[in-house]
Coordinates of C-alpha atoms (C1' of nucleotides) in Angstrom, one line a residue:
Chain A
X1 CA 15.7 5.4 -5.7
X2 CA 14.2 2.6 -7.8
X3 CA 12.2 1.7 -4.7
X4 CA 10.6 5.1 -4.4
X5 CA 6.9 4.4 -4.0
X6 CA 5.9 7.5 -5.9
X7 CA 8.1 6.7 -8.7
X8 CA 6.8 3.2 -8.9
X9 CA 3.2 4.4 -8.8
X10 CA 3.9 6.9 -11.6
X11 CA 5.6 4.2 -13.7
X12 CA 2.4 2.2 -13.3
X13 CA 0.3 5.1 -14.4
X14 CA 2.4 5.6 -17.4
X15 CA 2.2 1.9 -18.3
X16 CA -1.5 1.6 -18.1
X17 CA -2.2 4.9 -19.8
X18 CA -0.1 3.7 -22.7
X19 CA -1.4 0.2 -22.9
X20 CA -4.9 0.4 -21.7
X21 CA -5.3 3.6 -23.6
X22 CA -4.3 1.8 -26.7
X23 CA -7.0 -0.8 -26.1
X24 CA -9.6 1.9 -25.7
X25 CA -8.5 3.4 -29.0
X26 CA -9.2 0.2 -30.8
X27 CA -12.9 0.9 -30.3
X28 CA -12.5 3.5 -33.0
X29 CA -11.8 0.7 -35.4
X30 CA -15.5 0.2 -35.7
X31 CA -16.0 3.7 -37.3
X32 CA -17.9 5.3 -34.5
X33 CA -16.7 8.0 -32.1
X34 CA -15.9 6.8 -28.6
X35 CA -18.8 8.6 -27.0
X36 CA -21.4 6.8 -29.1
X37 CA -19.6 3.5 -28.5
X38 CA -19.7 4.1 -24.8
X39 CA -23.4 4.7 -24.8
X40 CA -24.0 1.6 -26.9
X41 CA -22.0 -0.4 -24.5
X42 CA -23.8 1.0 -21.5
X43 CA -27.1 0.1 -23.1
X44 CA -25.8 -3.3 -24.0
X45 CA -24.8 -4.0 -20.4
X46 CA -28.4 -3.5 -19.3
X47 CA -28.5 0.2 -18.5
X48 CA -31.8 1.0 -20.2
X49 CA -32.8 4.4 -18.8
X50 CA -31.4 7.4 -20.5
X51 CA -30.8 9.2 -17.3
X52 CA -29.0 6.3 -15.8
X53 CA -26.6 6.0 -18.8
X54 CA -26.1 9.8 -18.8
X55 CA -25.3 9.7 -15.2
X56 CA -23.0 6.7 -15.5
X57 CA -21.0 8.2 -18.3
X58 CA -21.1 11.7 -16.9
X59 CA -22.6 13.3 -20.0
X60 CA -24.5 16.5 -20.5
X61 CA -28.2 16.1 -21.5
X62 CA -27.5 17.8 -24.8
X63 CA -24.6 15.6 -25.7
X64 CA -26.4 12.5 -24.6
X65 CA -29.4 13.4 -26.7
X66 CA -27.2 13.8 -29.8
X67 CA -25.4 10.6 -29.2
X68 CA -28.7 8.7 -28.8
X69 CA -29.9 10.4 -32.0
X70 CA -26.8 9.2 -33.9
X71 CA -27.1 5.6 -32.6
X72 CA -30.8 5.7 -33.5
X73 CA -30.1 6.9 -37.0
X74 CA -27.6 4.1 -37.4
X75 CA -30.5 1.8 -36.5
X76 CA -28.7 0.4 -33.5
X77 CA -31.2 1.5 -30.8
X78 CA -34.8 2.4 -30.3
X79 CA -36.1 4.9 -27.8
X80 CA -39.4 4.7 -26.2
X81 CA -41.2 6.4 -23.3
X82 CA -41.0 4.8 -19.9
X83 CA -44.5 3.4 -19.2
X84 CA -44.3 4.6 -15.6
X85 CA -43.2 8.1 -16.4
X86 CA -43.6 9.2 -20.0
X87 CA -41.0 11.9 -19.6
X88 CA -38.2 9.4 -19.0
X89 CA -37.0 7.5 -22.0
X90 CA -35.9 3.9 -22.3
X91 CA -33.2 2.6 -24.7
X92 CA -33.6 -0.8 -26.4
X93 CA -31.0 -2.3 -28.7
X94 CA -32.3 -3.4 -32.1
X95 CA -30.9 -6.7 -33.4
X96 CA -28.3 -4.7 -35.3
X97 CA -27.5 -2.9 -32.0
X98 CA -27.2 -6.2 -30.2
X99 CA -24.8 -7.4 -32.9
X100 CA -22.7 -4.3 -32.7
X101 CA -22.6 -4.5 -29.0
X102 CA -21.4 -8.1 -29.2
X103 CA -18.8 -7.0 -31.7
X104 CA -17.4 -4.5 -29.1
X105 CA -17.5 -7.2 -26.4
X106 CA -15.6 -9.6 -28.7
X107 CA -13.0 -6.9 -29.3
X108 CA -12.5 -6.4 -25.6
X109 CA -12.4 -10.1 -24.9
X110 CA -9.9 -10.6 -27.7
X111 CA -7.6 -8.0 -26.4
X112 CA -7.8 -9.5 -22.9
X113 CA -7.1 -12.9 -24.4
X114 CA -4.1 -11.6 -26.3
X115 CA -2.4 -10.1 -23.3
X116 CA -3.2 -13.1 -21.0
X117 CA -2.2 -15.8 -23.5
X118 CA 1.3 -14.4 -23.8
X119 CA 1.9 -14.8 -20.1
X120 CA 3.3 -17.9 -18.6
X121 CA 2.1 -16.8 -15.2
X122 CA -1.3 -15.4 -16.1
X123 CA -2.6 -16.3 -12.6
X124 CA 0.0 -14.2 -10.9
X125 CA -0.7 -11.3 -13.3
X126 CA -4.4 -11.6 -12.7
X127 CA -4.0 -11.7 -9.0
X128 CA -2.0 -8.5 -9.2
X129 CA -4.6 -6.9 -11.5
X130 CA -7.4 -7.8 -9.1
X131 CA -5.4 -6.2 -6.2
X132 CA -4.7 -3.0 -8.1
X133 CA -8.2 -2.7 -9.5
X134 CA -9.7 -3.2 -6.1
X135 CA -7.3 -0.7 -4.5
X136 CA -7.9 1.9 -7.1
X137 CA -11.7 1.4 -7.0
X138 CA -11.9 1.2 -3.2
X139 CA -14.3 4.1 -2.9
X140 CA -16.7 2.4 -5.2
X141 CA -16.9 -0.8 -3.3
X142 CA -20.6 -1.4 -2.5
X143 CA -22.2 -3.7 0.1
X144 CA -25.4 -5.4 -1.2
X145 CA -27.6 -8.0 0.4
X146 CA -27.6 -11.3 -1.4
X147 CA -29.2 -14.7 -1.1
X148 CA -26.5 -16.8 0.6
X149 CA -27.2 -19.5 -2.0
X150 CA -26.5 -17.2 -5.0
X151 CA -23.4 -17.8 -7.1
X152 CA -21.5 -14.8 -5.8
X153 CA -22.3 -15.9 -2.2
X154 CA -21.1 -19.4 -2.9
X155 CA -18.0 -18.0 -4.5
X156 CA -17.2 -16.0 -1.3
X157 CA -18.0 -18.8 1.0
X158 CA -15.9 -21.3 -1.0
X159 CA -12.9 -19.0 -0.8
X160 CA -13.6 -18.5 2.9
X161 CA -13.7 -22.2 3.6
X162 CA -10.5 -22.8 1.5
X163 CA -8.7 -20.2 3.6
X164 CA -9.9 -21.7 6.9
X165 CA -8.7 -25.1 5.6
X166 CA -5.2 -23.6 4.9
X167 CA -5.1 -21.8 8.2
X168 CA -6.3 -24.5 10.6
X169 CA -3.9 -27.4 11.3
X170 CA -6.7 -29.9 11.2
X171 CA -8.1 -28.4 8.0
X172 CA -11.7 -27.3 7.7
X173 CA -14.8 -29.2 6.7
X174 CA -17.9 -27.1 6.6
X175 CA -20.2 -30.1 7.1
X176 CA -18.7 -30.6 10.6
X177 CA -19.3 -26.9 11.5
X178 CA -22.7 -25.4 12.2
X179 CA -23.5 -24.1 8.7
X180 CA -26.5 -21.7 9.0
X181 CA -29.7 -22.3 7.1
X182 CA -29.9 -19.9 4.2
X183 CA -33.3 -18.6 5.6
X184 CA -31.6 -17.6 8.9
X185 CA -29.2 -15.3 6.9
X186 CA -32.0 -13.6 5.0
X187 CA -34.5 -10.9 5.9
X188 CA -36.6 -10.7 8.0
X189 CA -34.6 -12.9 10.4
X190 CA -31.1 -12.2 9.1
X191 CA -28.9 -10.9 6.3
X192 CA -26.1 -11.9 4.0
X193 CA -24.0 -9.0 2.6
X194 CA -21.6 -9.1 -0.3
X195 CA -19.0 -6.4 -0.9
X196 CA -18.7 -5.8 -4.6
X197 CA -15.7 -4.1 -6.3
X198 CA -17.2 -3.5 -9.7
X199 CA -18.4 -7.0 -10.7
X200 CA -16.1 -8.9 -8.4
X201 CA -17.3 -10.1 -5.0
X202 CA -14.4 -9.2 -2.6
X203 CA -16.0 -9.9 0.8
X204 CA -19.0 -11.1 2.7
X205 CA -20.6 -11.2 6.1
X206 CA -23.7 -12.9 7.4
X207 CA -26.2 -12.1 10.2
X208 CA -27.9 -15.2 11.4
X209 CA -31.0 -14.5 13.4
X210 CA -34.0 -16.4 14.6
X211 CA -36.3 -13.5 15.2
X212 CA -35.3 -13.0 18.9
X213 CA -33.1 -10.3 20.4
X214 CA -29.9 -12.2 20.0
X215 CA -28.3 -12.9 16.7
X216 CA -25.0 -14.2 15.4
X217 CA -22.4 -12.8 13.0
X218 CA -21.1 -15.5 10.6
X219 CA -18.9 -15.9 7.6
X220 CA -17.0 -12.6 7.8
X221 CA -14.5 -12.8 5.0
X222 CA -12.5 -10.3 2.9
X223 CA -10.7 -11.5 -0.3
X224 CA -6.9 -11.3 -0.1
X225 CA -6.9 -8.7 -2.9
X226 CA -9.1 -6.4 -0.8
X227 CA -7.3 -6.5 2.5
X228 CA -6.1 -3.4 4.1
X229 CA -9.0 -1.3 2.8
X230 CA -11.0 -1.4 6.0
X231 CA -13.6 -3.6 4.4
X232 CA -14.1 -6.0 7.3
X233 CA -15.0 -3.1 9.6
X234 CA -17.4 -1.7 6.9
X235 CA -19.1 -5.1 6.6
X236 CA -19.3 -5.4 10.4
X237 CA -20.8 -2.0 10.8
X238 CA -23.4 -2.7 8.1
X239 CA -24.3 -6.0 9.8
X240 CA -24.7 -4.3 13.1
X241 CA -26.9 -1.6 11.7
X242 CA -29.1 -4.2 10.1
X243 CA -29.2 -6.2 13.4
X244 CA -30.3 -3.1 15.3
X245 CA -33.0 -2.4 12.7
X246 CA -34.2 -6.0 13.2
X247 CA -34.5 -5.4 16.9
X248 CA -31.4 -7.3 17.9
X249 CA -29.8 -6.1 21.1
X250 CA -27.0 -8.7 21.5
X251 CA -24.7 -10.0 18.9
X252 CA -22.5 -13.1 19.2
X253 CA -19.7 -14.5 17.1
X254 CA -17.2 -17.2 17.2
X255 CA -13.7 -17.2 15.6
X256 CA -10.4 -18.9 15.9
X257 CA -7.0 -17.8 17.3
X258 CA -5.4 -18.9 14.0
X259 CA -7.1 -15.8 12.5
X260 CA -5.3 -13.2 14.6
X261 CA -6.2 -10.3 12.3
X262 CA -9.9 -11.1 12.8
X263 CA -9.6 -11.5 16.6
X264 CA -7.7 -8.2 16.8
X265 CA -10.3 -6.4 14.7
X266 CA -13.2 -7.6 16.9
X267 CA -11.3 -6.6 20.1
X268 CA -10.8 -3.1 18.6
X269 CA -14.5 -2.8 17.5
X270 CA -16.2 -3.0 20.8
X271 CA -16.6 -6.7 21.1
X272 CA -16.0 -8.5 24.5
X273 CA -14.6 -11.9 24.7
X274 CA -16.9 -14.4 26.5
X275 CA -17.0 -18.1 27.2
X276 CA -17.7 -20.7 24.6
X277 CA -21.4 -20.7 23.7
X278 CA -21.6 -23.5 21.2
X279 CA -20.0 -26.9 20.5
X280 CA -18.7 -26.2 17.0
X281 CA -15.3 -28.0 16.8
X282 CA -13.6 -25.1 14.9
X283 CA -13.9 -21.9 16.9
X284 CA -11.8 -21.3 20.1
X285 CA -12.5 -17.6 20.7
X286 CA -16.0 -16.2 21.4
X287 CA -17.2 -12.7 21.5
X288 CA -20.4 -10.7 22.3
X289 CA -21.4 -7.2 21.6
X290 CA -24.4 -5.3 23.2
X291 CA -26.1 -3.0 20.7
Chain B
X1 CA -17.4 -17.2 -13.3
X2 CA -15.8 -14.7 -11.0
X3 CA -12.5 -16.4 -11.8
X4 CA -12.8 -16.0 -15.5
X5 CA -9.5 -14.5 -16.6
X6 CA -11.0 -12.4 -19.4
X7 CA -13.5 -10.9 -17.0
X8 CA -10.8 -10.2 -14.5
X9 CA -8.6 -8.5 -17.1
X10 CA -11.5 -6.4 -18.3
X11 CA -12.4 -5.4 -14.7
X12 CA -8.8 -4.2 -14.4
X13 CA -9.0 -2.2 -17.6
X14 CA -12.2 -0.5 -16.4
X15 CA -10.7 0.3 -13.1
X16 CA -7.6 1.9 -14.4
X17 CA -9.4 3.7 -17.2
X18 CA -11.6 5.3 -14.6
X19 CA -9.0 6.0 -12.0
X20 CA -5.9 6.8 -13.9
X21 CA -8.0 8.7 -16.5
X22 CA -9.2 10.8 -13.6
X23 CA -5.6 11.6 -12.6
X24 CA -4.8 12.7 -16.1
X25 CA -7.8 15.0 -16.2
X26 CA -6.4 16.9 -13.2
X27 CA -3.7 18.2 -15.5
X28 CA -6.4 20.4 -16.9
X29 CA -6.5 22.3 -13.6
X30 CA -3.5 24.3 -14.8
X31 CA -5.5 25.9 -17.6
X32 CA -3.7 24.4 -20.5
X33 CA -5.1 21.8 -22.9
X34 CA -3.8 18.3 -22.3
X35 CA -1.8 18.3 -25.6
X36 CA 0.3 21.3 -24.6
X37 CA 0.8 19.9 -21.1
X38 CA 2.0 16.6 -22.5
X39 CA 4.5 18.4 -24.8
X40 CA 5.8 20.4 -21.8
X41 CA 6.2 17.3 -19.8
X42 CA 8.1 15.5 -22.5
X43 CA 10.4 18.4 -22.8
X44 CA 10.8 18.6 -19.1
X45 CA 11.7 15.0 -18.9
X46 CA 14.7 15.6 -21.2
X47 CA 13.3 15.0 -24.6
X48 CA 14.7 18.0 -26.4
X49 CA 14.3 17.3 -30.1
X50 CA 11.0 18.2 -31.6
X51 CA 10.9 15.1 -33.8
X52 CA 11.6 12.9 -30.7
X53 CA 8.7 14.5 -28.8
X54 CA 6.4 14.3 -31.7
X55 CA 7.2 10.7 -32.2
X56 CA 6.9 9.8 -28.5
X57 CA 3.5 11.5 -28.3
X58 CA 2.4 10.3 -31.7
X59 CA 1.5 13.7 -33.0
X60 CA 1.1 15.1 -36.5
X61 CA 3.7 17.7 -37.5
X62 CA 1.1 20.4 -37.9
X63 CA -0.4 19.8 -34.5
X64 CA 3.0 19.6 -32.9
X65 CA 4.0 22.8 -34.4
X66 CA 1.0 24.6 -33.1
X67 CA 1.4 23.1 -29.6
X68 CA 5.0 24.3 -29.6
X69 CA 3.9 27.8 -30.7
X70 CA 1.4 28.0 -27.9
X71 CA 3.9 27.0 -25.3
X72 CA 6.4 29.5 -26.8
X73 CA 3.9 32.3 -26.7
X74 CA 3.2 31.5 -23.0
X75 CA 7.0 32.0 -22.5
X76 CA 7.5 28.4 -21.3
X77 CA 9.8 27.1 -24.0
X78 CA 12.4 28.4 -26.5
X79 CA 13.0 26.8 -29.8
X80 CA 16.4 26.9 -31.5
X81 CA 18.0 25.1 -34.4
X82 CA 20.0 22.0 -33.8
X83 CA 23.7 22.9 -34.3
X84 CA 24.3 19.6 -36.2
X85 CA 21.3 19.9 -38.5
X86 CA 19.7 23.3 -38.7
X87 CA 16.4 21.8 -40.0
X88 CA 15.9 20.0 -36.7
X89 CA 14.7 22.1 -33.8
X90 CA 15.5 21.8 -30.2
X91 CA 13.2 22.7 -27.3
X92 CA 14.6 24.4 -24.2
X93 CA 12.5 25.2 -21.1
X94 CA 12.7 28.8 -20.0
X95 CA 12.8 29.2 -16.2
X96 CA 9.0 29.8 -16.3
X97 CA 8.8 26.5 -18.2
X98 CA 10.9 24.7 -15.6
X99 CA 8.6 26.0 -12.9
X100 CA 5.5 24.9 -14.8
X101 CA 7.0 21.5 -15.4
X102 CA 7.8 21.1 -11.8
X103 CA 4.2 22.1 -10.9
X104 CA 3.0 19.3 -13.1
X105 CA 5.4 16.9 -11.5
X106 CA 4.3 18.0 -8.1
X107 CA 0.7 17.3 -9.1
X108 CA 1.5 13.8 -10.2
X109 CA 3.6 13.1 -7.2
X110 CA 0.8 14.4 -5.0
X111 CA -1.8 12.1 -6.6
X112 CA 0.5 9.2 -6.2
X113 CA 1.1 10.0 -2.6
X114 CA -2.7 10.4 -2.0
X115 CA -3.4 6.9 -3.3
X116 CA -0.5 5.3 -1.6
X117 CA -0.9 6.9 1.8
X118 CA -4.4 5.6 2.2
X119 CA -3.1 2.1 1.8
X120 CA -2.1 0.0 4.8
X121 CA -0.3 -2.4 2.6
X122 CA 1.3 0.0 0.1
X123 CA 4.2 -2.4 -0.4
X124 CA 1.8 -5.2 -1.6
X125 CA 0.0 -2.7 -3.9
X126 CA 3.3 -1.4 -5.4
X127 CA 4.6 -4.9 -5.9
X128 CA 1.4 -5.7 -7.8
X129 CA 1.7 -2.4 -9.8
X130 CA 5.2 -3.2 -10.8
X131 CA 4.2 -6.6 -11.9
X132 CA 1.3 -5.3 -14.0
X133 CA 3.3 -2.4 -15.5
X134 CA 6.1 -4.7 -16.4
X135 CA 3.8 -7.3 -18.0
X136 CA 1.8 -4.7 -20.0
X137 CA 5.0 -3.0 -21.2
X138 CA 6.9 -6.2 -21.9
X139 CA 7.5 -5.3 -25.6
X140 CA 9.1 -2.1 -24.6
X141 CA 11.7 -3.7 -22.2
X142 CA 15.1 -2.6 -23.4
X143 CA 18.6 -4.0 -22.7
X144 CA 21.2 -1.4 -22.3
X145 CA 24.9 -1.7 -21.3
X146 CA 25.7 -0.1 -18.0
X147 CA 28.7 0.4 -15.7
X148 CA 28.4 -2.4 -13.1
X149 CA 29.1 0.3 -10.5
X150 CA 26.2 2.5 -11.6
X151 CA 23.2 2.9 -9.2
X152 CA 20.9 0.8 -11.3
X153 CA 23.5 -2.0 -11.6
X154 CA 24.0 -1.9 -7.8
X155 CA 20.2 -2.1 -7.4
X156 CA 20.0 -5.2 -9.5
X157 CA 23.1 -6.8 -7.9
X158 CA 21.8 -6.1 -4.4
X159 CA 18.4 -7.7 -5.2
X160 CA 20.3 -10.6 -6.7
X161 CA 22.4 -11.2 -3.6
X162 CA 19.4 -10.9 -1.4
X163 CA 17.7 -13.5 -3.4
X164 CA 20.7 -15.9 -3.2
X165 CA 20.8 -15.3 0.5
X166 CA 17.2 -16.4 0.8
X167 CA 17.6 -19.4 -1.4
X168 CA 20.9 -20.8 -0.1
X169 CA 20.7 -22.6 3.3
X170 CA 24.0 -21.1 4.3
X171 CA 23.0 -17.6 3.1
X172 CA 25.1 -15.6 0.7
X173 CA 28.0 -13.3 1.3
X174 CA 29.3 -11.7 -1.9
X175 CA 32.7 -11.0 -0.3
X176 CA 33.3 -14.8 0.0
X177 CA 32.4 -15.3 -3.7
X178 CA 34.6 -14.3 -6.6
X179 CA 33.1 -10.9 -7.4
X180 CA 34.3 -9.7 -10.8
X181 CA 36.2 -6.5 -11.1
X182 CA 34.0 -3.8 -12.7
X183 CA 36.6 -3.4 -15.5
X184 CA 36.2 -7.1 -16.5
X185 CA 32.4 -6.6 -17.0
X186 CA 32.9 -3.5 -19.3
X187 CA 34.0 -3.1 -22.9
X188 CA 36.3 -4.0 -24.4
X189 CA 36.9 -7.0 -22.2
X190 CA 33.3 -7.6 -21.0
X191 CA 29.8 -6.2 -20.7
X192 CA 27.2 -5.6 -18.1
X193 CA 23.6 -5.3 -19.4
X194 CA 20.5 -4.0 -17.6
X195 CA 17.0 -4.8 -18.7
X196 CA 14.9 -1.6 -18.3
X197 CA 11.1 -1.6 -18.1
X198 CA 10.5 2.1 -18.5
X199 CA 12.6 3.5 -15.7
X200 CA 12.7 0.4 -13.6
X201 CA 15.7 -2.0 -13.9
X202 CA 14.1 -5.5 -14.0
X203 CA 17.1 -7.7 -14.8
X204 CA 20.8 -7.8 -15.5
X205 CA 23.5 -10.1 -16.9
X206 CA 27.3 -9.7 -17.0
X207 CA 30.0 -10.9 -19.3
X208 CA 33.3 -11.2 -17.6
X209 CA 36.2 -11.4 -20.0
X210 CA 39.9 -11.0 -19.8
X211 CA 40.6 -10.4 -23.5
X212 CA 41.1 -14.1 -24.3
X213 CA 38.8 -16.5 -26.1
X214 CA 37.1 -17.7 -23.0
X215 CA 34.7 -15.6 -21.0
X216 CA 32.3 -16.1 -18.1
X217 CA 28.6 -15.2 -17.8
X218 CA 27.9 -13.7 -14.3
X219 CA 25.1 -12.2 -12.4
X220 CA 22.1 -13.2 -14.5
X221 CA 19.1 -12.0 -12.6
X222 CA 15.5 -11.2 -13.4
X223 CA 13.3 -9.3 -10.9
X224 CA 10.4 -11.3 -9.5
X225 CA 8.0 -8.8 -11.2
X226 CA 9.5 -9.5 -14.6
X227 CA 9.5 -13.3 -14.5
X228 CA 7.7 -15.3 -17.1
X229 CA 8.4 -12.8 -19.9
X230 CA 11.4 -14.6 -21.4
X231 CA 13.8 -12.0 -20.1
X232 CA 16.5 -14.3 -18.9
X233 CA 16.8 -15.8 -22.4
X234 CA 16.8 -12.4 -24.0
X235 CA 19.6 -11.3 -21.7
X236 CA 21.6 -14.5 -22.3
X237 CA 21.2 -14.1 -26.1
X238 CA 22.5 -10.5 -25.9
X239 CA 25.4 -11.5 -23.8
X240 CA 26.3 -14.3 -26.2
X241 CA 26.1 -11.9 -29.2
X242 CA 28.4 -9.5 -27.4
X243 CA 30.8 -12.3 -26.5
X244 CA 31.0 -13.4 -30.1
X245 CA 31.6 -9.9 -31.2
X246 CA 34.5 -9.7 -28.8
X247 CA 36.1 -12.8 -30.2
X248 CA 35.0 -15.2 -27.5
X249 CA 34.5 -18.8 -28.6
X250 CA 33.9 -20.4 -25.2
X251 CA 31.6 -19.3 -22.5
X252 CA 31.5 -20.6 -18.9
X253 CA 29.1 -20.1 -16.1
X254 CA 28.5 -21.4 -12.6
X255 CA 25.2 -21.6 -10.8
X256 CA 23.6 -23.5 -8.0
X257 CA 21.1 -26.4 -7.8
X258 CA 19.0 -24.3 -5.5
X259 CA 18.2 -22.2 -8.5
X260 CA 16.4 -24.9 -10.5
X261 CA 14.7 -22.5 -13.0
X262 CA 18.2 -21.1 -13.9
X263 CA 19.7 -24.6 -14.3
X264 CA 16.8 -25.7 -16.5
X265 CA 17.0 -22.6 -18.6
X266 CA 20.8 -23.2 -19.3
X267 CA 20.1 -26.8 -20.1
X268 CA 17.5 -25.8 -22.7
X269 CA 19.7 -23.1 -24.2
X270 CA 22.5 -25.1 -25.5
X271 CA 24.7 -25.2 -22.4
X272 CA 26.6 -28.4 -21.4
X273 CA 27.2 -29.3 -17.8
X274 CA 30.9 -29.6 -17.1
X275 CA 33.1 -30.2 -14.0
X276 CA 33.8 -27.6 -11.4
X277 CA 36.2 -25.0 -12.8
X278 CA 36.7 -22.7 -9.9
X279 CA 36.8 -22.8 -6.1
X280 CA 34.0 -20.4 -5.4
X281 CA 32.1 -21.8 -2.3
X282 CA 28.6 -21.1 -3.6
X283 CA 28.1 -22.7 -7.1
X284 CA 27.6 -26.4 -7.4
X285 CA 26.6 -26.7 -11.1
X286 CA 28.9 -25.6 -13.9
X287 CA 28.2 -25.1 -17.6
X288 CA 30.1 -24.3 -20.8
X289 CA 28.9 -23.3 -24.2
X290 CA 30.9 -23.2 -27.4
X291 CA 30.1 -20.3 -29.6
Chain C
dA1 C1' 25.5 22.1 -59.4
dA2 C1' 21.0 20.1 -59.7
dA3 C1' 17.7 17.0 -57.8
dT4 C1' 15.9 14.9 -54.0
dT5 C1' 14.9 14.2 -49.3
dT6 C1' 14.0 15.7 -44.7
dA7 C1' 12.2 18.7 -40.8
dG8 C1' 9.2 21.7 -39.7
dC9 C1' 5.7 25.6 -40.6
dT10 C1' 1.2 27.4 -42.1
dG11 C1' -3.6 27.8 -43.5
dA12 C1' -7.8 25.7 -44.2
dC13 C1' -10.3 22.2 -43.0
dT14 C1' -13.0 18.3 -40.1
dT15 C1' -14.5 15.7 -36.2
dT16 C1' -15.4 15.0 -31.5
dA17 C1' -16.6 16.6 -27.2
dG18 C1' -18.8 19.6 -24.6
dT19 C1' -21.6 23.9 -22.9
dC20 C1' -25.6 26.7 -22.4
dA21 C1' -30.0 28.9 -22.9
dG22 C1' -34.4 28.1 -24.1
dC23 C1' -38.0 25.0 -25.4
dT24 C1' -41.9 21.1 -24.9
dA25 C1' -44.4 17.9 -22.5
dA26 C1' -45.2 15.0 -18.6
dA27 C1' -45.5 14.6 -13.7
dT28 C1' -45.9 16.5 -9.2
dT29 C1' -47.0 19.9 -5.8
dT30 C1' -49.8 23.5 -4.2
Chain D
dA1 C1' -56.8 24.0 -11.8
dA2 C1' -52.6 26.5 -11.6
dA3 C1' -47.8 26.5 -10.5
dT4 C1' -43.7 24.2 -10.3
dT5 C1' -40.5 20.6 -11.2
dT6 C1' -38.5 17.2 -14.0
dA7 C1' -36.7 14.7 -18.3
dG8 C1' -35.2 15.3 -22.4
dC9 C1' -34.7 17.9 -27.0
dT10 C1' -32.8 21.5 -30.0
dG11 C1' -30.0 25.3 -31.8
dA12 C1' -26.1 27.9 -31.4
dC13 C1' -22.0 28.0 -29.7
dT14 C1' -16.7 26.9 -28.2
dA15 C1' -12.5 24.2 -27.5
dA16 C1' -9.5 20.7 -28.5
dA17 C1' -7.6 17.4 -31.4
dG18 C1' -6.4 16.1 -35.5
dT19 C1' -5.8 16.0 -40.9
dC20 C1' -3.9 17.5 -45.2
dA21 C1' -1.9 20.0 -49.0
dG22 C1' 1.4 23.0 -50.0
dC23 C1' 5.2 25.7 -48.5
dT24 C1' 10.4 27.0 -47.0
dA25 C1' 14.9 26.0 -46.0
dA26 C1' 18.5 22.9 -44.8
dA27 C1' 20.8 18.6 -45.8
dT28 C1' 21.8 14.8 -48.6
dT29 C1' 22.3 12.3 -52.9
dT30 C1' 23.2 12.1 -57.6

DNA sequence: AAATTTAGCTGACTTTAGTCAGCTAAATTT
DNA sequence: AAATTTAGCTGACTAAAGTCAGCTAAATTT
């Protein structure tokens, strides 16, 4: 009875409605209705086009217009015409607006700090929060190309290497493995994709090409908090699509029998096991796929 | 940067505001404003006194009165005077009200089911949800006396025994240990407390007395999802207070060195290690505390 | 018994959110 | 160049939520 999944889920909903709802309500402390505060925050976070903000917050054009007017009359924002298309309008925060935005940010940060500081096991709590947030937002996970040397990419790769080191008996040292050149994992020869759940990178996959009709899939990784959401398949499918678009007809990849989930996934996704095709010391299972 | 705790906490807040907020909005599908629906739900869940519901939902008397009026005119509730105090009013659901309440429950259940069914690792997700919900609601955790044979008590004890079985090399079989009689852990001789986080039991502790001035603390357990919140100390303090009130001047307890957190906690809470005082095969560390 | 407190009701009010039709002006299509 | 589409604004509206003063009647205190 106390293990009933539905009951547990609903308990969770109640808890976050109460607690996170209370956090939201604190925005009212700055003497501005929530709607206006949300618009100011969206603008502060870099959403500059009126249509974009309206869309993001799901507002009617009339309501949006009035909210902008009220922020404008408070002297927090300035509206100007988009130079490309004078019908569209662009929001800019005035310095007072910047300050007000920062005040909201500080409020949120402070609340987060309050909750986290009281916890002896903040790391466990955050891990759980990441997992829940990723699961709830699964339909909004986006795959975006990235430079494999960008911070988010290095974050993913670092986690990936750490995990390999934990899984392999002999550990893992990337300098002993054949680490692709960044240029080989970027257009036009290749690609490096990151899966974003909101602002957290939760997975990656690389396509290493050299312009020929064979390319290699590398660095397929899904964060522990994002497993079970079918993200690896989604990343693989995107990589394959990109490979096809780049004229690749044969894909290769190497992996290791200590990663049985990965091996099983490849087997179930149309990959054929083949003989070793490189002398990298880490992999012991090799696959190919004809596109 | 992607590991910044505050950033991660705020990502969680955004995710639940979006997702759980969307679940709430579905209540509007039944053609009733959210306020009225919330009152109906509170009444359906057993909150019968108007003041209690008003307090729970944080409503003004005027607003509450109007919401009750609207539910009454819909034929969903009946209001009557409290027999003890005719100023107070009591809400009763009519059969139409019961049906409507059940429809809301079914809606919530269905939403929970939808989210959970899509997840391959629903158990991991629920574990994380329990942890987050317990952490966020930590200030609302309540200790309540319970019959040690009640379902919630058996739930806690079962989890406790499972954990002992995992921790002890030789496993744990409660029938080989000295399992207290239920009557010894109930007033007036003893006590059995459960820590409730909303409707989930997340900890327990027993006081086993026999009417004399010595009593024993038994079955102190905190659910993994509730650890790090200081619950064990809170339970112990409540047990000690109850023991004092029952005229106990000396408390005993036995534990095991395979539970080092527990041993450390007792040491830091004024307990003194003493020699073995029973022949139970499982404990190997013994404590006493003079009250 | 009188005074005070408490629980709830009512009317009059405000704020916030949101909808909708019709408008202007710029951009795009024909 | 005319017609159409698009982006946003405005006025007039509604619904929901919430506030507040003043009221009644029951209960409690003095």
